[in-house]
Short mmCIF file of C-alpha atoms in Angstrom, two decimals:
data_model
loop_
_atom_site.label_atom_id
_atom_site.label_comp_id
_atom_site.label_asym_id
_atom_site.label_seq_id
_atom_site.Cartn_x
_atom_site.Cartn_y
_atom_site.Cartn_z
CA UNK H 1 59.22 66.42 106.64
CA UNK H 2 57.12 67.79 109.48
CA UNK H 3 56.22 64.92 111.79
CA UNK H 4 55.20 67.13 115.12
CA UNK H 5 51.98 68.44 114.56
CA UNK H 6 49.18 70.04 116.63
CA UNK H 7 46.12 68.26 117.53
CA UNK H 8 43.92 71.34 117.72
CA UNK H 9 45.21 73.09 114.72
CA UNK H 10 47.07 70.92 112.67
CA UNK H 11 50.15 73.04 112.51
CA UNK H 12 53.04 71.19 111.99
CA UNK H 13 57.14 71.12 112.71
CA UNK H 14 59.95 69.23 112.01
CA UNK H 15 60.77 70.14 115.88
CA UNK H 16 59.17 68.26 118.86
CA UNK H 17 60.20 71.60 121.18
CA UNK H 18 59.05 73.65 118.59
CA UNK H 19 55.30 72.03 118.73
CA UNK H 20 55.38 72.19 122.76
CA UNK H 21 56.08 76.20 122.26
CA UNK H 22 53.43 76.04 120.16
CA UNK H 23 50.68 74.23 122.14
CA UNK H 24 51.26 76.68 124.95
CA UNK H 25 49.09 79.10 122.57
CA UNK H 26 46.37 76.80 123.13
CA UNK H 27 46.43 75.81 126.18
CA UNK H 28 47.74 79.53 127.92
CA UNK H 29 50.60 77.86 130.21
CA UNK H 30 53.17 80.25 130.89
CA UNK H 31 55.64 78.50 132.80
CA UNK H 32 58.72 81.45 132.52
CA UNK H 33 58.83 84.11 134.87
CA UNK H 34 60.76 86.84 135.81
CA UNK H 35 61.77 87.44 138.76
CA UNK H 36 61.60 90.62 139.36
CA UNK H 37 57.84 91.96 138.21
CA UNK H 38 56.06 88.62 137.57
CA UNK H 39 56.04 88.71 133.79
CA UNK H 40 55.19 85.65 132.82
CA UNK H 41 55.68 83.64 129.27
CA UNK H 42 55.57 80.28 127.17
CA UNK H 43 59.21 81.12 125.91
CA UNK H 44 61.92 81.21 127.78
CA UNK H 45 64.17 83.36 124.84
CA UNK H 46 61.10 85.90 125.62
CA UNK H 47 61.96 86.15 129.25
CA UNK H 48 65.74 86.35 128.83
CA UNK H 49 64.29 89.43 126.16
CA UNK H 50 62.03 90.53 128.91
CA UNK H 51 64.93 90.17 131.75
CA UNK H 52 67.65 92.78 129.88
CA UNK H 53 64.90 95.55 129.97
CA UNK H 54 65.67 95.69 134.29
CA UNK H 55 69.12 96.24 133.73
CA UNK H 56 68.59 99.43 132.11
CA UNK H 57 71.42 98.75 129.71
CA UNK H 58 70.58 99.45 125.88
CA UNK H 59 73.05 97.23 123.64
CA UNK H 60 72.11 99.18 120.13
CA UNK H 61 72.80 102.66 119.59
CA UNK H 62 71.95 104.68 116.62
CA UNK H 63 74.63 106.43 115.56
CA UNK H 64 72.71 108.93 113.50
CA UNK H 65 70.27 109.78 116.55
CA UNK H 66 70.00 109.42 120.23
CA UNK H 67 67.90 105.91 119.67
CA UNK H 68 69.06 102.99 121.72
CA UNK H 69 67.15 99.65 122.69
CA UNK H 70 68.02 96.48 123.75
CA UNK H 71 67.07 93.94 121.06
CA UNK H 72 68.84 93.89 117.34
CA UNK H 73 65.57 93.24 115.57
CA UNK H 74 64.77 96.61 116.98
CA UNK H 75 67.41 98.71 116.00
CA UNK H 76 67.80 96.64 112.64
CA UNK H 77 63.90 98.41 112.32
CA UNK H 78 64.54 101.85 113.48
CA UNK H 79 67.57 102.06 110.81
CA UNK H 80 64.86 100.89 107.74
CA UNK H 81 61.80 103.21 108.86
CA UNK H 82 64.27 106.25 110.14
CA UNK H 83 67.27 106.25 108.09
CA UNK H 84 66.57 104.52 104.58
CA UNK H 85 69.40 103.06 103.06
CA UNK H 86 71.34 102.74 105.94
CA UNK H 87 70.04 99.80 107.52
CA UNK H 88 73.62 97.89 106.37
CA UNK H 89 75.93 100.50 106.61
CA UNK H 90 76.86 99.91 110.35
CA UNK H 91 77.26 96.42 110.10
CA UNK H 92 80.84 95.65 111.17
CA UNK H 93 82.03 92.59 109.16
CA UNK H 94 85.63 90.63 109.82
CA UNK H 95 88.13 91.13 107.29
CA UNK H 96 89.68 88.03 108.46
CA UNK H 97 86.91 85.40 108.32
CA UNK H 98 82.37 86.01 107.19
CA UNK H 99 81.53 87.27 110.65
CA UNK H 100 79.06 89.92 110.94
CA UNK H 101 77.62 91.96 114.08
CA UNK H 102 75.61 95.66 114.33
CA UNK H 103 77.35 95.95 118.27
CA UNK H 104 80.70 97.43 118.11
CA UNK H 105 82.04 96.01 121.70
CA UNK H 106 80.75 92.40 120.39
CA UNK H 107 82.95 92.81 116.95
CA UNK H 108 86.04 94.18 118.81
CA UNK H 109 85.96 90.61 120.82
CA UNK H 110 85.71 88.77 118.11
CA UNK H 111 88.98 90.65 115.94
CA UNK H 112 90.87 90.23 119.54
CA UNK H 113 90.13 86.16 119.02
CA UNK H 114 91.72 86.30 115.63
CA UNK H 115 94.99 88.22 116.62
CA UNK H 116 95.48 86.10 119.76
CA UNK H 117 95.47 82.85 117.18
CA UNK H 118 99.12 81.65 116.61
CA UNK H 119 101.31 79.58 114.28
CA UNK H 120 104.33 77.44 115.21
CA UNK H 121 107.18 77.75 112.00
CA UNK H 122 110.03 76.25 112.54
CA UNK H 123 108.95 75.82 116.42
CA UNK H 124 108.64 79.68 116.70
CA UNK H 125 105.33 80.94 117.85
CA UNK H 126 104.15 83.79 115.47
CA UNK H 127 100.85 85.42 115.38
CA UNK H 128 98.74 84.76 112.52
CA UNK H 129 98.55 88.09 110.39
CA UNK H 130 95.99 88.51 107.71
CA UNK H 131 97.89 91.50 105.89
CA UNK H 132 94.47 92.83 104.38
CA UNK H 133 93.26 93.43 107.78
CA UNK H 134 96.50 94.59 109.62
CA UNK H 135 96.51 96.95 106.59
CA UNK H 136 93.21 97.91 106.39
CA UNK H 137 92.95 101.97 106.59
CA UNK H 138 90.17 101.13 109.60
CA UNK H 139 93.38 100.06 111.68
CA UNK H 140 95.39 103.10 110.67
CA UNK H 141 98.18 101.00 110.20
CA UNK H 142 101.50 101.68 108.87
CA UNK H 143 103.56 99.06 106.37
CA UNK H 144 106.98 99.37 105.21
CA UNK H 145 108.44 96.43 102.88
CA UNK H 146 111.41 95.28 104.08
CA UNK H 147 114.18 93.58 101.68
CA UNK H 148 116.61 91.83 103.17
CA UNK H 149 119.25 89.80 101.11
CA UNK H 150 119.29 86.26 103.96
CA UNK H 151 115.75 85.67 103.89
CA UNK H 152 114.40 83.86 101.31
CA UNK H 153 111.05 85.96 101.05
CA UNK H 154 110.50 89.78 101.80
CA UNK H 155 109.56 90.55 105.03
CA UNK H 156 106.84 93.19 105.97
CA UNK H 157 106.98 94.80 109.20
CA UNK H 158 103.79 95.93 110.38
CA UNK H 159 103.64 98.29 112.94
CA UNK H 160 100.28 99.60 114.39
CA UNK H 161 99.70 103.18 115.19
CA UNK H 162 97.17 103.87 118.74
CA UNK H 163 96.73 100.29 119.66
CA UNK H 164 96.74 98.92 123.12
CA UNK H 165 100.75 97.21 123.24
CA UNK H 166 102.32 98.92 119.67
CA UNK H 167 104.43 96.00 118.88
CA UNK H 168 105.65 95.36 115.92
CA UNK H 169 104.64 91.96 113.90
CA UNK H 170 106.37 90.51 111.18
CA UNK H 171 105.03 88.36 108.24
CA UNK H 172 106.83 86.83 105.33
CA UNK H 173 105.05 87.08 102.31
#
């Protein structure tokens, strides 16, 4: 059901914000600006848009070329129209839950998140370890399996090769 809609046009939203966005079409307000060059818009994601281009910092970087820009819709193109068949193949996706990205720094934040989360067993505070990702041949991470005759499962050390503190984590299995 679509109860906003236009009185000029008769276009219609399910969205009361959505319909004042679009009566700005009609009526040419503009109330967004930037601050620095006077751009002025209707939407205020558009300025934010508009806003990174002064900061000079591109986001997206081709990795096949020397193409960089600032918005993911753009480099999402660029990878269909210059590199066929390539447009998902620098996607980095979490082993560890369905989260997706196409910028590296924004995908190494997110795996930090998951190997900061914790467990208490038996009021010991372990790290939660998803084995498929700490071995995952990304992480270049060595296993060895472990069997010990007291504990009542086998215990896999996991020790990771070129990380930032190279401790060791254990997880029963």
């Amino acid at each position: 059901m679509r109860p906003y809609t236009c009185r000029i046009c008769g276009y219609a939203t399910a969205v009361a914000s959505s319909l004042k966005l679009h009566q700005r079409l009609h009526t040419g307000e503009k109330p967004f600006s930037c601050d620095e060059c006077g751009f002025r818009t209707a939407d205020h994601n558009t300025l934010r848009k508009h806003k990174m281009r002064h900061t000079g910092r591109k986001n997206y970087m081709c990795p096949l070329c020397d193409y960089s820009c600032i918005q993911a819709s753009s480099y999402k193109n660029h990878l269909k129209s210059k590199h066929p068949g390539m447009d998902d193949g620098f996607v980095y996706s979490c082993n560890m839950c369905n989260f997706k990205t196409i910028r590296k720094d924004i995908y190494m934040l997110h795996i930090v998140k998951h190997k900061e989360e914790t467990v208490h067993i038996n009021g010991i505070c372990e790290p939660i370890v998803n084995l498929d990702e700490m071995l995952n041949e990304k992480e270049k991470i060595q296993a060895e399996i472990v069997e010990q005759p007291y504990y009542p499962f086998n215990t896999i050390r996991v020790k990771p090769i070129n990380t930032i503190n190279n401790e060791t984590v254990e997880n029963t299995i």
